[in-house]
Coordinates of C-alpha atoms in Angstrom, one line a residue:
M1 CA 11.8 -7.7 24.6
K2 CA 11.1 -6.7 27.6
G3 CA 7.2 -5.6 28.9
K4 CA 6.3 -7.2 25.8
G5 CA 2.9 -8.3 27.5
A6 CA 2.0 -6.3 29.2
Y7 CA 1.9 -3.7 26.0
M8 CA 0.1 -6.6 24.5
Q9 CA -2.6 -6.7 27.2
K10 CA -3.1 -3.1 27.4
I11 CA -3.6 -2.7 23.3
R12 CA -5.8 -5.4 23.4
E13 CA -8.4 -3.2 26.0
F14 CA -7.8 -0.6 23.5
S15 CA -11.4 0.3 20.3
A16 CA -10.5 0.0 16.8
K17 CA -10.9 3.8 16.7
E18 CA -8.2 4.2 19.2
L19 CA -6.1 1.4 17.9
V20 CA -5.7 3.5 14.6
A21 CA -5.1 7.3 16.5
E22 CA -2.2 5.1 18.2
R23 CA -0.4 3.5 15.1
K24 CA -0.9 6.8 13.4
K25 CA 1.5 8.7 15.9
L26 CA 3.6 5.7 16.5
K27 CA 3.9 6.3 11.8
R28 CA 4.8 9.6 12.8
E29 CA 7.0 9.2 15.6
L30 CA 9.1 6.2 13.0
Y31 CA 8.9 8.8 10.6
D32 CA 11.1 11.2 12.2
L33 CA 13.3 8.6 13.9
K34 CA 13.8 8.1 10.6
V35 CA 14.6 11.6 9.1
K36 CA 17.1 11.9 12.8
N37 CA 18.9 9.0 11.7
S38 CA 19.5 10.2 8.3
L39 CA 20.3 13.7 8.8
K40 CA 22.5 13.9 12.0
G41 CA 22.8 10.4 13.0
L42 CA 20.3 9.3 15.7
K43 CA 22.8 7.7 18.4
E44 CA 19.9 4.8 20.1
T45 CA 18.7 3.4 16.6
H46 CA 17.2 0.9 18.3
K47 CA 14.4 2.7 19.3
I48 CA 13.7 2.3 15.2
G49 CA 13.0 -1.3 15.0
E50 CA 10.9 -1.2 19.0
V51 CA 8.3 1.6 17.7
R52 CA 8.2 -1.3 14.1
I53 CA 7.6 -3.9 16.6
K54 CA 4.7 -1.8 18.3
I55 CA 3.0 -1.1 14.8
A56 CA 2.7 -4.8 13.6
R57 CA 1.4 -5.7 17.5
I58 CA -1.3 -2.8 16.5
N59 CA -1.9 -4.2 13.4
T60 CA -2.5 -7.4 14.2
V61 CA -4.2 -6.7 17.2
L62 CA -6.8 -4.3 14.8
T63 CA -6.8 -7.1 12.8
S64 CA -8.6 -10.1 15.1
K65 CA -10.6 -6.8 16.4
L66 CA -12.4 -6.2 12.4
S67 CA -12.4 -9.5 11.5

């Protein structure tokens, strides 16, 4: 995936509160994308997967910060 290293480096610099806020924002975006996809068909369905991967990366960094 293009830009993976830069995104990981960026989120590693976030505090735990910022990571939780970013995860919440991305979960809302994922919900909106899924609703749009089910109602009228989303043309860029790859974005759903991209957002899911970003959430997983944030969860990974958050877990390492909290342990």
